[in-house]
Each structure stands twice: as structure tokens, then as C-alpha cells.
Coordinates of C-alpha atoms in Angstrom, one line a residue:
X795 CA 14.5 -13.1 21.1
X796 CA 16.9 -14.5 23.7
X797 CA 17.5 -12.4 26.9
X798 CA 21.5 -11.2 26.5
X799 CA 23.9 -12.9 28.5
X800 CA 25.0 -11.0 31.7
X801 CA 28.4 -10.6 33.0
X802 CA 31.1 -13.2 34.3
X803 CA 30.5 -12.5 37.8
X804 CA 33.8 -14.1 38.6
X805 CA 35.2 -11.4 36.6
X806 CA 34.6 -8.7 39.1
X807 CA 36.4 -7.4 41.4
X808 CA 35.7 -4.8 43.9
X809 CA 38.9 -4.1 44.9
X810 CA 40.0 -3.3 41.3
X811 CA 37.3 -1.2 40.9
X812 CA 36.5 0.4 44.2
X813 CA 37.9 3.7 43.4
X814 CA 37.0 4.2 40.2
X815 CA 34.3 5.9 38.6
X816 CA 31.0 3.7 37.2
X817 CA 31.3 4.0 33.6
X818 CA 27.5 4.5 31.7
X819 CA 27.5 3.6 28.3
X820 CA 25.0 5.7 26.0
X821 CA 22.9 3.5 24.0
X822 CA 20.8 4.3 20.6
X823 CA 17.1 4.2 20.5
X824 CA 15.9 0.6 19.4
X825 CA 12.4 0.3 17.5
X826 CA 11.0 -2.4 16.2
X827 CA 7.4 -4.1 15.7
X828 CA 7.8 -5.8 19.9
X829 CA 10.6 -3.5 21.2
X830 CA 11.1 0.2 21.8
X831 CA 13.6 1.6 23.5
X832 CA 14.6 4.7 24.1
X833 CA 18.4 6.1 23.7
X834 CA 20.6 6.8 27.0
X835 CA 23.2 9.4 27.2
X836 CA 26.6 8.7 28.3
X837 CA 25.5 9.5 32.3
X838 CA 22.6 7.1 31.7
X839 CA 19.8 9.3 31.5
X840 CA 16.8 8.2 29.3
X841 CA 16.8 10.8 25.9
X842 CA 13.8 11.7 23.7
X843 CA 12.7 9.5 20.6
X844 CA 14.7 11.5 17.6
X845 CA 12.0 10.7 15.1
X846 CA 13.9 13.2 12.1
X847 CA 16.9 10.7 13.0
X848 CA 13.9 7.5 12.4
X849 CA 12.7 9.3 9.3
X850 CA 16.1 9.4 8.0
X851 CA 17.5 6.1 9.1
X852 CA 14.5 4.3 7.3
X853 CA 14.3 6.8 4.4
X854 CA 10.5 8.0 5.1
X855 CA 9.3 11.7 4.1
X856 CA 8.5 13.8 6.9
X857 CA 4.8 15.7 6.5
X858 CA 4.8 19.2 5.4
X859 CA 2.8 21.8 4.6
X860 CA 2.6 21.8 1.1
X861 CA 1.3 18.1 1.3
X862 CA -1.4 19.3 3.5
X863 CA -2.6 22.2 1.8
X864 CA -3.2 19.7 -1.6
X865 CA -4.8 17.3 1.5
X866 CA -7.0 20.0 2.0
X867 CA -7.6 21.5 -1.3
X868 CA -8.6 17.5 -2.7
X869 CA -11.0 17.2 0.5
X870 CA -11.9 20.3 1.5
X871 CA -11.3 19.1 5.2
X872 CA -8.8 21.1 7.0
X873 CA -6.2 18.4 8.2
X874 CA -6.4 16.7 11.7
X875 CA -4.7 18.7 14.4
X876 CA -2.2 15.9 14.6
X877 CA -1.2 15.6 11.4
X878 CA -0.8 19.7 12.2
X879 CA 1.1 19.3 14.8
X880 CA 2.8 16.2 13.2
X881 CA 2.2 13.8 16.1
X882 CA 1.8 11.9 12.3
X883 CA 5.0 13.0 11.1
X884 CA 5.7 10.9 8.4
X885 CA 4.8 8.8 5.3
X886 CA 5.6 6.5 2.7
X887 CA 3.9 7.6 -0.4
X888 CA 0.9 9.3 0.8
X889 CA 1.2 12.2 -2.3
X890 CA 0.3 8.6 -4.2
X891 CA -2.6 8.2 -2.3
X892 CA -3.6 11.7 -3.2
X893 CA -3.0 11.0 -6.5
X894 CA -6.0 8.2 -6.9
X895 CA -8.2 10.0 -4.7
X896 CA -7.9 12.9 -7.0
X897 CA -8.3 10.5 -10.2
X898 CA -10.3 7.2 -9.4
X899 CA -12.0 8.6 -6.4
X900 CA -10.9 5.3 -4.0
X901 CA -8.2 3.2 -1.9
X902 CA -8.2 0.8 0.5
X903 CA -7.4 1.9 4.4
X904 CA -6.1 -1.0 6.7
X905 CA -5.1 -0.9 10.2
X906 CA -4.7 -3.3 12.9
X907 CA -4.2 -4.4 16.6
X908 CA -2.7 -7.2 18.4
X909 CA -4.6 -8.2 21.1
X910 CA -2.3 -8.6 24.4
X911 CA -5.0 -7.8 27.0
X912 CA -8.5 -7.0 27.1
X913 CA -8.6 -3.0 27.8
X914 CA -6.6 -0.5 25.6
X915 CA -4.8 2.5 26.9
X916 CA -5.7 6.1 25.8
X917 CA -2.2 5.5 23.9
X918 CA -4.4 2.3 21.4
X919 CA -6.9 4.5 20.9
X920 CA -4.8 7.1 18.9
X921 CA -4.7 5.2 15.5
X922 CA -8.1 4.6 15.7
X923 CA -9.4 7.7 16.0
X924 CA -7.0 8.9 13.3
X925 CA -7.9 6.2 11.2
X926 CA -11.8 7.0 11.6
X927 CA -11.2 10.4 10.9
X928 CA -8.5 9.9 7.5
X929 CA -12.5 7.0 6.6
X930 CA -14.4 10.0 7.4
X931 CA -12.1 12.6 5.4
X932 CA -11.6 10.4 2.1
X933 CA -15.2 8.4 2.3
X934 CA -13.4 4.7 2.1
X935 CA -13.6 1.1 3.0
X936 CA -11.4 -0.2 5.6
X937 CA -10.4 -3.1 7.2
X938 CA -9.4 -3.7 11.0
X939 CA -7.1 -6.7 11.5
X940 CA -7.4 -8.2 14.9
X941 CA -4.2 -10.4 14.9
X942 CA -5.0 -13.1 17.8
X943 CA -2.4 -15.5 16.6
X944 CA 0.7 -12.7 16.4
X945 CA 0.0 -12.2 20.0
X946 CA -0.1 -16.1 20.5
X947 CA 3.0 -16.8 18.7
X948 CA 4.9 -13.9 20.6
X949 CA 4.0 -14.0 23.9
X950 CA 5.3 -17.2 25.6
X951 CA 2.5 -17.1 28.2
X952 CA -0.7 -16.3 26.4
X953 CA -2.7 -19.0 25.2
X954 CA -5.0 -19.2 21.9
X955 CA -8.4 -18.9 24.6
X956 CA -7.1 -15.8 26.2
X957 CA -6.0 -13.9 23.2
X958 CA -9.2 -14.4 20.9
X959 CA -11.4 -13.8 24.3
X960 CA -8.7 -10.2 24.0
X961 CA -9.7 -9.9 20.2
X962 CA -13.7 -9.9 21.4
X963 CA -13.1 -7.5 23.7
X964 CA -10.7 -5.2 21.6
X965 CA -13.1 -5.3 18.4
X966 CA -15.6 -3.3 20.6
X967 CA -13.2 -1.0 21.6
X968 CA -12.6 -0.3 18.3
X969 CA -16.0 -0.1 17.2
X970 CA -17.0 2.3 20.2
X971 CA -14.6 4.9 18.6
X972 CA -17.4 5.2 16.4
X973 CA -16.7 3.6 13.0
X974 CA -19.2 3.2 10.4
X975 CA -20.4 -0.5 9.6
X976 CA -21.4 0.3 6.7
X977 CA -17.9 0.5 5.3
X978 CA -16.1 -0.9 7.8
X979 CA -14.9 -4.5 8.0
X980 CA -13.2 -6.3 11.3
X981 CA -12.1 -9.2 11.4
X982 CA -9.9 -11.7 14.3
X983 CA -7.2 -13.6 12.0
X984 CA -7.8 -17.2 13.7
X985 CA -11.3 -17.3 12.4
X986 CA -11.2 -15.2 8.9
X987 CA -8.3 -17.3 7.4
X988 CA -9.9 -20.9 8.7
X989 CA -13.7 -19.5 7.3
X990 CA -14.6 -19.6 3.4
X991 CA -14.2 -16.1 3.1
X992 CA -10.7 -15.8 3.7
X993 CA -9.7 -17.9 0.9
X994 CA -7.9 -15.3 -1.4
X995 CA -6.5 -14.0 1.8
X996 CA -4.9 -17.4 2.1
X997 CA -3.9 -17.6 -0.9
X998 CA -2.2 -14.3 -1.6
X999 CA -0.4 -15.3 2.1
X1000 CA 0.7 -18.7 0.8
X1001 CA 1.8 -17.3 -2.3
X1002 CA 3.9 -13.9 -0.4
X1003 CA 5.3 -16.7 2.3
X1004 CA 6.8 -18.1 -0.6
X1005 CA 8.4 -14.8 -2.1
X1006 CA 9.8 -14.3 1.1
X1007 CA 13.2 -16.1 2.7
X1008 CA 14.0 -16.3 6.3
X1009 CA 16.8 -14.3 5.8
X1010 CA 14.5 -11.1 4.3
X1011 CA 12.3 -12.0 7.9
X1012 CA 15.3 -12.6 9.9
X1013 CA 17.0 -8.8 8.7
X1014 CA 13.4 -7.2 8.8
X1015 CA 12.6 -8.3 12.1
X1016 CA 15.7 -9.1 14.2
X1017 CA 15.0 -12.7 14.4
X1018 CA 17.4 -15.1 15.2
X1019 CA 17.4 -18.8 15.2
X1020 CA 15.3 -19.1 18.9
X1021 CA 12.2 -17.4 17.2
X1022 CA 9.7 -20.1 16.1
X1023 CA 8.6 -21.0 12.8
X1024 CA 5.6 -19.3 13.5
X1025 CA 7.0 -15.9 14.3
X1026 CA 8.6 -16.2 10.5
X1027 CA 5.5 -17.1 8.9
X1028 CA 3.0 -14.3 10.7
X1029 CA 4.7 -12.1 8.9
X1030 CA 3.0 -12.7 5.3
X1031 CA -0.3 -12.5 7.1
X1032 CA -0.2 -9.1 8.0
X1033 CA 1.2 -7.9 4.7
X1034 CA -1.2 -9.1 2.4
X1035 CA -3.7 -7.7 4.5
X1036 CA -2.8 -4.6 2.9
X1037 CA -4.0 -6.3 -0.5
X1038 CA -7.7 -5.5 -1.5
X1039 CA -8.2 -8.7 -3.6
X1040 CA -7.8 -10.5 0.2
X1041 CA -11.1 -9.2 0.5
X1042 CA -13.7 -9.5 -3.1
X1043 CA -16.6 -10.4 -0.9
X1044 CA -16.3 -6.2 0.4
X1045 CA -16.6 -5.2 -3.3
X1046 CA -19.6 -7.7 -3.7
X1047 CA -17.7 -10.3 -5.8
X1048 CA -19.3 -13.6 -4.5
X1049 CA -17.3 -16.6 -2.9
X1050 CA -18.9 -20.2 -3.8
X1051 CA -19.3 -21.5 -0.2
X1052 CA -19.7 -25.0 0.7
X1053 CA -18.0 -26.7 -1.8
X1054 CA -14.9 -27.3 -3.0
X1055 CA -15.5 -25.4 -6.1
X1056 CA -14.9 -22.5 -4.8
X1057 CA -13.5 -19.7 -6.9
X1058 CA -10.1 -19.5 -6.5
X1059 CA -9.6 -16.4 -9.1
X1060 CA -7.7 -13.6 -7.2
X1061 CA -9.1 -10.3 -8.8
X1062 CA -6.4 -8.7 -10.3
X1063 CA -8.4 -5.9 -11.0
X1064 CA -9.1 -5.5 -6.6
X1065 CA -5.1 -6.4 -6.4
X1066 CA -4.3 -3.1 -8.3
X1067 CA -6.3 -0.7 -5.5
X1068 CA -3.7 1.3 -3.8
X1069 CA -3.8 0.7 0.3
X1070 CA -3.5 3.6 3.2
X1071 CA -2.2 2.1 6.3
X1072 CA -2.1 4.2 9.5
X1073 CA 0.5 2.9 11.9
X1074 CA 2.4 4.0 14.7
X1075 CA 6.5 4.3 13.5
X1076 CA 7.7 0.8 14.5
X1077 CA 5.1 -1.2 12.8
X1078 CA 7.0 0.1 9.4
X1079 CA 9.0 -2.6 9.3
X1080 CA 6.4 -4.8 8.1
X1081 CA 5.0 -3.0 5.4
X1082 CA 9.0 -2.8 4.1
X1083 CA 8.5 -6.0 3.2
X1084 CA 5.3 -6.0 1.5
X1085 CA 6.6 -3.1 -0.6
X1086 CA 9.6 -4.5 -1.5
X1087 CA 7.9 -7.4 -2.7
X1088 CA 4.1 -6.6 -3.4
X1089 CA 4.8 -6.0 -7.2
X1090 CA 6.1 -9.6 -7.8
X1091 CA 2.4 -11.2 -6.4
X1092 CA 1.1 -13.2 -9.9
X1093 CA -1.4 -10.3 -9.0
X1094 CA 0.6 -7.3 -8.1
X1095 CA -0.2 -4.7 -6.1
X1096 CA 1.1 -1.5 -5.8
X1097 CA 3.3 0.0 -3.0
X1098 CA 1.4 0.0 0.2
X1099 CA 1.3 3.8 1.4
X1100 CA 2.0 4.6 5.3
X1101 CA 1.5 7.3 7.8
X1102 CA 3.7 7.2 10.9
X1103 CA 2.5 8.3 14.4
X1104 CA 4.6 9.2 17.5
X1105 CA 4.5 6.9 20.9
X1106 CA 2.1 8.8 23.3
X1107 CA 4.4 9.0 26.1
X1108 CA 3.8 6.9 29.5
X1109 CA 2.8 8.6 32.1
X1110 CA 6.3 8.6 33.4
X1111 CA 7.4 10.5 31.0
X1112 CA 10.0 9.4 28.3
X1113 CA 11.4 5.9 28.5
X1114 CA 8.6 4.9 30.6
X1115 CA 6.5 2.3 29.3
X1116 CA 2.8 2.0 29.3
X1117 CA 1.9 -1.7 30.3
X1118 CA -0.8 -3.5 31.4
X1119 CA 0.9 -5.3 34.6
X1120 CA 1.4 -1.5 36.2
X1121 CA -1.9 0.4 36.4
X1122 CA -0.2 4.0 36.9
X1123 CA 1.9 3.7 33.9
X1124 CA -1.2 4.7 31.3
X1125 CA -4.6 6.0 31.4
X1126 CA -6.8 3.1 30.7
X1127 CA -10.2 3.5 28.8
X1128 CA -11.7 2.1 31.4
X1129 CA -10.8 4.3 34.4
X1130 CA -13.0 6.4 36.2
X1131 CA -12.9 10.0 36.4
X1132 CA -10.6 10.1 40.4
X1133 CA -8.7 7.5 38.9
X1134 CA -7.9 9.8 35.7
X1135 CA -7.7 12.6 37.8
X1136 CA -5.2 10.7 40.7
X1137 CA -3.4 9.3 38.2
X1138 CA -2.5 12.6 36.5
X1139 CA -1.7 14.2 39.6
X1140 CA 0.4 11.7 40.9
X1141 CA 2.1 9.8 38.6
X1142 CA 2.4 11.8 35.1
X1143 CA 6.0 13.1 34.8
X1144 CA 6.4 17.2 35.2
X1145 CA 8.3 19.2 33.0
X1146 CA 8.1 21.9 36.0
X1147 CA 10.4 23.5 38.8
X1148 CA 10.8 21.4 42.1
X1149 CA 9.5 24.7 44.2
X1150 CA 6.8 27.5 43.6
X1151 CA 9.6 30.0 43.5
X1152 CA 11.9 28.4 40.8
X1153 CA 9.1 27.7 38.4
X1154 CA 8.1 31.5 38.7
X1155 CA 11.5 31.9 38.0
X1156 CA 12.6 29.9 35.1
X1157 CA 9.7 28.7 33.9
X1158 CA 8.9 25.1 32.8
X1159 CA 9.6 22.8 29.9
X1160 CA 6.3 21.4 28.0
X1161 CA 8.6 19.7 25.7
X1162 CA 8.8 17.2 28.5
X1163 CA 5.8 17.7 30.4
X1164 CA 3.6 14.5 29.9
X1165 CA 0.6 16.5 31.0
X1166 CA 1.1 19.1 28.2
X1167 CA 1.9 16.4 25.7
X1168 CA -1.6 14.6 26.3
X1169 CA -3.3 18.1 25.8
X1170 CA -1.7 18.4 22.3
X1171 CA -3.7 15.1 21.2
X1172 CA -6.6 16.5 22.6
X1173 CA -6.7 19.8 22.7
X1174 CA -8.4 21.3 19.1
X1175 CA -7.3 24.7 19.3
X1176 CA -4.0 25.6 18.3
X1177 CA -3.5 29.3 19.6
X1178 CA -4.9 28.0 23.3
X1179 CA -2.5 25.1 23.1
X1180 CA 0.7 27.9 22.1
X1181 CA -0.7 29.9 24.7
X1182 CA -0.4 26.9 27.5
X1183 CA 3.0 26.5 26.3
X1184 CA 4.2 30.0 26.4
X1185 CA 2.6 30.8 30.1
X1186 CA 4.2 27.5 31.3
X1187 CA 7.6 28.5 30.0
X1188 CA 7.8 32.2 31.4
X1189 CA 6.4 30.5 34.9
X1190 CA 2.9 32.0 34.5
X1191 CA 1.3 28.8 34.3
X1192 CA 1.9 26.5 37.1
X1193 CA 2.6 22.8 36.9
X1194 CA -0.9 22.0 39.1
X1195 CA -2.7 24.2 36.7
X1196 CA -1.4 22.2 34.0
X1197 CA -2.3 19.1 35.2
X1198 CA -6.0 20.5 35.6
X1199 CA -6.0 21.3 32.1
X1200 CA -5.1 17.5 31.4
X1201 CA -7.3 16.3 33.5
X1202 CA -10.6 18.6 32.0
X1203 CA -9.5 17.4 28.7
X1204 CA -9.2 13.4 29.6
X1205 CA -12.0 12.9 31.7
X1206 CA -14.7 13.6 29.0
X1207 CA -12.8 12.0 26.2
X1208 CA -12.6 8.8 28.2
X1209 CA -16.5 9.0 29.5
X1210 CA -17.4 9.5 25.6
X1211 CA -15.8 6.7 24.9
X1212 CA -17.4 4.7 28.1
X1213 CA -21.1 5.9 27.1
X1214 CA -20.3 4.4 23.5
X1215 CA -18.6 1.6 24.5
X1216 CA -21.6 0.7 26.8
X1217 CA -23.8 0.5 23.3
X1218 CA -21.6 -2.2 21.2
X1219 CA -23.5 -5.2 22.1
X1220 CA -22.9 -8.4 20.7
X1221 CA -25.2 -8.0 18.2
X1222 CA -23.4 -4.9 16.8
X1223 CA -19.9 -6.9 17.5
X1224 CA -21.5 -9.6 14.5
X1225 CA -22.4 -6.7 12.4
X1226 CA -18.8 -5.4 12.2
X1227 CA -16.7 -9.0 12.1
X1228 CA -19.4 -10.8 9.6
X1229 CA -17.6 -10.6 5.6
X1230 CA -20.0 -8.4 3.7
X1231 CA -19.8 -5.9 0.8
X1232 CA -19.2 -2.3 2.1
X1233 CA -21.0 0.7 0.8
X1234 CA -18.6 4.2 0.0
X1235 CA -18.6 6.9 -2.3
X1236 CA -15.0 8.1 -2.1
X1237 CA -14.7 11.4 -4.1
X1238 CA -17.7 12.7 -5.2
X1239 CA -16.0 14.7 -7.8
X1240 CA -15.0 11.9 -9.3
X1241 CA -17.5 9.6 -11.7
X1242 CA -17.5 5.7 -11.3
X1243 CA -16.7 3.1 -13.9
X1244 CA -17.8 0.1 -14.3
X1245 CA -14.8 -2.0 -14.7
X1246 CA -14.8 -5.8 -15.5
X1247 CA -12.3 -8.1 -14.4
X1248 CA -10.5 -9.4 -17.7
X1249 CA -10.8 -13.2 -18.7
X1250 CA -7.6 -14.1 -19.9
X1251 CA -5.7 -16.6 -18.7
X1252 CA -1.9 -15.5 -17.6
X1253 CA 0.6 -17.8 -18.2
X1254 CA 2.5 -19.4 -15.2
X1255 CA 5.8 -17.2 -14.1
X1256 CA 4.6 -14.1 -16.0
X1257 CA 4.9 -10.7 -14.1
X1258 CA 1.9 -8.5 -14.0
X1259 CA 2.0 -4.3 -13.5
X1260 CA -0.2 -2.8 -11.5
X1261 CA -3.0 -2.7 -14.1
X1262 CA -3.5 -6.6 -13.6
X1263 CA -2.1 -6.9 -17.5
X1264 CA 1.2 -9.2 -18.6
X1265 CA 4.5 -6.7 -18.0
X1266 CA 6.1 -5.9 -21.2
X1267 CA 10.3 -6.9 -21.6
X1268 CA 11.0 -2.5 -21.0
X1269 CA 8.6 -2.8 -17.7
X1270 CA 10.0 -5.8 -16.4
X1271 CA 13.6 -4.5 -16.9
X1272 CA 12.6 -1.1 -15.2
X1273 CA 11.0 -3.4 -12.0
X1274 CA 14.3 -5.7 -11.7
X1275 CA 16.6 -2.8 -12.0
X1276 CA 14.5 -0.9 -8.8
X1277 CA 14.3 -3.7 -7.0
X1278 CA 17.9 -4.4 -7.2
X1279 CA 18.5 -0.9 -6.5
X1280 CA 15.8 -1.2 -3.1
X1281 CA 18.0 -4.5 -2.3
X1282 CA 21.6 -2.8 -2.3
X1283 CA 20.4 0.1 -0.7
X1284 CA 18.6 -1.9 1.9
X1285 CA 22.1 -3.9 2.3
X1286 CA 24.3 -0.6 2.5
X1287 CA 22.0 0.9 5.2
X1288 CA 22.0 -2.4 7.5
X1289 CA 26.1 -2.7 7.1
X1290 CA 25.7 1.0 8.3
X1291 CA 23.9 0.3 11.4
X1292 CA 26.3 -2.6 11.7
X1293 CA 29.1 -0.7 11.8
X1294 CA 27.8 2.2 14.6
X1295 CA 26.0 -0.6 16.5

């Protein structure tokens, strides 16, 4: 997007203005897919992310309990501390996700990274380890998208070298969280869509590119004309990466390779899996699109099903921004134990007192104490964690004796991941990115069936549910009628934000 224009200089004037009083102008939070910003008050001071205020805006359901406790009850796994916490504090359709667990036993999980540099922050590893956990939890395939070529189109000064040598280098990142070959598939996009095996990926893109007008990209996204044709066209790619019939060769459905014959048949059958993408909040805009639109594939799938994370704050605290060209601003994976321990002690914002004597007296806020926040993600036990936050409150707890606790809690988290990390070899890289079927059992409780993929032919421009079978006139009707409701709604909502913009 184009850098805004700045101000006529020859309209200012200092004698005009001299004696009067700067006016600040408060600005809403911005969040999208490459930007997020958060809001300023009217005095300029940097506010937190209102996330009920996100939920709302982009009508997502926030977690509760009673989703949970039937997480629980279907698993028998007591739910991650985050989701407890609800550093995940929101889905799209997740008591759907339950729902097939609970009857057919399986889904799909997809998540994703684009490559931008070759070490990830403590703040990348987040969905991962949630992701491995939710694989762990349910017993379910999964797919890692390493997309080189977003990172290519939308960063001017990367070229297609450095981000696949990023890709490399993020894959074993990813893999040192401690994935599971077995039933996990990765994959870098600028080599799975040229290869043989991501042919029905291809297709299904090629097929949702078409579905899809600028316009729909443009309003999604916040592109304007200055974008490339690129940028518009990426976006397919990453939705139908939420499809399973992109991927037959992970349910053992072979691919005729070497040859021009090669079998072209999208599964309709694999198209009708549901999908479970983990995501941090502002990568929802994508998988809008693909739900708006994944029911009108010739093989439809259903509604893609989402769980939101938080931003981990930057070690400045909110507003700050965790990037790779400022070393202090995160905690990188790859930092020794001093420079975990300097970095916390020096740089990572304080919700504390500025003297000894003040804290003691009010007390501090962990609300905005970045050291306290990074102990929620990491820190298992909920009663020591209320505990930290009640003594730092009443003063008892002291802003350095926070930050030790922070510290004692990174500093083995990030060796773990060092020691492992160490391990992935290249060998082990191959294992993860080479197409293969995966091996799962999903609920135990619930007994397999051999399904076979049905044989008839579907006539050209017919709609198809989500069983893979020919709509009939009542279904279709029901379909148009909520996706016109989706596309006035959608409408009304942007000419809202219009209007308060």
C-alpha cells in the first residue's frame, strides 16, 4: 500500500500556531494480514488491542467455558492453559469441529508462516506449539504452509533466493517444536505447486481465483490499485490450502507422475473434510474469503473453522513491535541465556512504580507488565500465576522479582527448543517437506468406514453440498439466500467502518 501523503509544508505557519495547543488525534486499532496497529487516545498515548471490540467488529464467538468443558469431555484432555486463559479467545465454528470429532472421528488442521527472515521470535513460536498441542489433543493430520512467494510478492526488497533460503530455515524451526512426521506434512509453496503433487492444489487455486473478483480482494485486504497482480492472486493460494482434496497423496490416493495423464479428479469425498486453522486474529481475513466462497468450489467444502490468538506483546510493551531489524524488541529463539536475561531486564516494559517506595505503596499493574504477560504463556499453573498477579498489585512482589520470574521461565523454554532444534538435520527436513500419506487415528471412540469416492460424472455448472452429491433446487435456494444474506451483511458492516473511519 502507498505511504499517505504528508502535509503541505507551505501550509504551516508558526506564527499562527505558536500559542496554541498541539492537537493529538486518537486513532482506532488497524489489523490486517501485513499491518497492526494499535489505537491512540486523544493525548497520543498508545491503548491496548480491544480484542471483545475485534470479536465483535468481525462477528467471531468469543471462547467460553461451556465450549471447553464439551472440549474436554470429547478428549478427555483438560484444555491448554491458553485457551484457559483465552490468550485464544476466539473462533469461527469450532463447536463444528467438535461436532465431527465427536461423529466421524477426523478433520484436517492447517496452519502456516510466511517466511520474512531466518529466526523466529518466541512470539512465531506461539501457534505452533498450540497447533502441536490442538495434533496431539484430537490425533489429526496437518499441514504447514511455508508461503515463500507471499513474502516475495509483499516485501519490495526480498528476493525469491532469500525467502525460500528463510522457508529452509523456518521449516526446522517448526519441526523442532516437536511435530510428529508421521502425520505431519510441510511444505514451501514455490516448490509444492510447480511439483506433480500439487496438482489438485492447483487446480482447486485456479478454480477459487476464478470465484473471486478483485473487488472481493480489494475490500478483504485493503488493496488499492498500487498492489500488484500478484498480491491479488496469492490470496486463492492460501485459502484452498484449507481444502483436504489439495492434498489426496496424505490420504494415500495416488498421483500418476510423469506423464501427462495424470489424474486430474479432485476427491470430492477429501473436499467434504472439515478444516481447523489456528491463526493469530489478523490472519482472519483470509479465511473470510474462503468461507464465503468454499461451498461454491465444483467440489465444495465446508466452512473452514478458526481459532484466534492474541499478539504476544513486544518487549516494549503495547504498540511496540517485535521486528527483526531491532534485536531488543523480541526474544529470539536463538538468543542465549544473558541475552534472554539482559534483554528482559533492560528492555521489557514494566507495569511497576518508578521508586521502591511507590510500588510498596500502590502496587503495580500486570495488566501491562510485559514480563507478567510472557509468564501467562508459559507459566502452567494457574493459582501461582493469580498469586504473582495479586502480590504484584498490593506491592509485595517487586518489579525485579518479576522479571526473575520471566526470566526462569524463558531461559529453559528457549534452550528446549535450541537442544531440539540442534537435531533437525537435513535429512529430517526431507522427511517432513516430501508429499506422503500420513498415518492418524483421530477418535478412538469412533469406528472407521471405508468410504469410496463415487464415479459419477457431474455435469458442468452443477452445485455440489458438502457430501460431494448434486444440490437439490430447496438446497441450492437455502445456499443463495445465505450467501446473499453473508454479502449484505458484509456490505452494511464495511459502510459502518466507513462512516466512523
Amino acid at each position: 500500500m502507498t505511504e499517505p501523503e504528508p502535509p503541505s509544508v507551505a501550509k504551516l505557519s508558526l506564527a499562527e500556531t505558536a500559542t496554541e495547543p498541539v492537537q493529538a488525534k486518537n486513532t482506532e486499532q488497524e489489523i490486517n494480514p501485513w499491518d497492526v496497529q494499535a489505537a491512540t487516545d486523544a493525548d497520543g498515548n498508545v491503548l491496548e488491542f480491544d480484542y471483545a471490540a475485534i470479536s465483535q467488529k468481525w462477528a467471531t464467538k468469543l471462547i467460553d467455558d461451556e465450549l471447553l468443558a464439551r472440549f474436554e469431555r470429547l478428549t478427555g484432555k483438560k484444555p491448554h492453559r491458553w485457551l484457559r486463559r483465552r490468550l485464544f479467545f476466539s473462533h469461527r465454528d469450532f463447536e463444528k469441529i467438535l461436532d465431527t470429532y465427536e461423529k466421524d472421528g477426523e478433520f484436517l488442521l492447517y496452519t502456516g508462516r510466511g517466511p520474512s527472515s531466518d529466526s523466529m521470535h518466541i512470539g512465531h513460536t506461539i501457534p505452533f506449539e498450540f497447533t502441536k498441542w490442538l495434533q496431539d489433543a484430537f490425533d489429526v493430520p496437518l499441514v504447514i504452509m511455508l508461503t515463500d512467494d507471499e513474502k516475495f510478492l509483499f516485501k519490495q526488497k526480498l528476493t525469491q533466493e532469500e525467502v525460500y533460503a528463510f522457508a529452509l530455515q523456518n521449516a526446522k524451526d517448526i519441526i523442532a517444536i516437536g511435530f510428529d512426521p508421521k502425520k505431519t506434512f510441510i511444505y514451501i509453496d514455490s516448490d509444492f505447486f510447480a511439483s506433480e503433487y500439487g496438482l489438485h492444489a492447483s487446480l482447486n487455486a485456479t478454480e477459487f481465483e476464478k470465484l473471486i473478483t478483485n473487488n472481493q480482494v480489494r475490500g478483504a485486504f485493503g488493496f488499492d490499485g498500487s498492489n500488484n497482480i500478484g498480491s491479488n492472486a496469492f490470496a486463492a493460494k492460501q485459502c484452498i490450502a484449507a481444502f483436504a482434496s489439495s492434498y489426496p497423496f496424505i490420504f494415500g490416493q495416488e498421483i500418476k507422475t510423469n506423464s501427462y495423464r495424470r489424474n486430474r479428479d479432485r476427491s470430492a469425498r477429501l473436499a467434504a473434510m472439515p478444516c481447523l486453522i489456528p491463526c493469530a486474529i489478523d490472519q482472519d481475513p483470509y479465511f473470510r474469503l474462503v468461507r464465503e466462497n468454499s461451498l461454491r468450489m465444483g467440489r465444495p467444502s465446508p466452512k473452514v473453522a478458526l481459532i484466534h490468538s492474541k499478539f504476544l506483546t513486544a518487549l516494549a510493551g503495547v504498540g511496540g513491535k517485535m521486528s527483526a531489524s531491532d534485536p531488543n524488541s523480541a526474544i529470539y529463539m536463538s538468543d542465549t541465556p544473558n541475552q534472554i536475561k539482559k534483554k528482559i531486564n533492560s528492555h521489557a516494559f514494566s507495569g511497576g512504580q518508578e521508586t521502591l517506595e511507590l510500588h510498596r505503596e500502590k502496587g503495580g499493574n500486570p495488566d501491562i507488565d510485559v514480563p507478567y504477560q510472557y509468564i501467562a504463556y508459559f507459566e502452567d499453573d494457574d493459582e501461582k500465576l493469580a498469586k504473582l498477579a495479586e502480590g504484584y498489585r498490593k506491592g509485595e512482589i517487586l518489579t525485579g522479582e518479576m522479571k526473575k520470574e520471566c526470566v526462569d521461565q524463558l531461559q529453559p523454554y528457549v534452550k528446549r527448543f535450541q537442544e531440539a532444534r540442534a537435531k533437525v538435520t537435513d535429512e529430517v527436513l526431507d522427511q517432513f517437506l516430501t508429499p506422503r500419506k500420513l498415518e492418524w487415528v483421530g477418535n478412538p471412540k469412533v469406528e472407521k468406514k471405508e468410504v469410496k469416492e463415487s464415479t459419477e460424472s457431474v455435469a458442468e455448472g452443477t452445485t455440489l453440498g458438502e457430501d460431494g452429491k448434486p444440490m437439490t433446487k430447496n438446497q441450492l435456494k437455502k445456499l443463495l439466500k445465505e450467501q446473499e444474506t453473508a454479502r449484505k451483511k458484509a456490505e452494511k458492516a464495511a459502510a459502518k467502518a466507513a462512516q466512523q473511519a
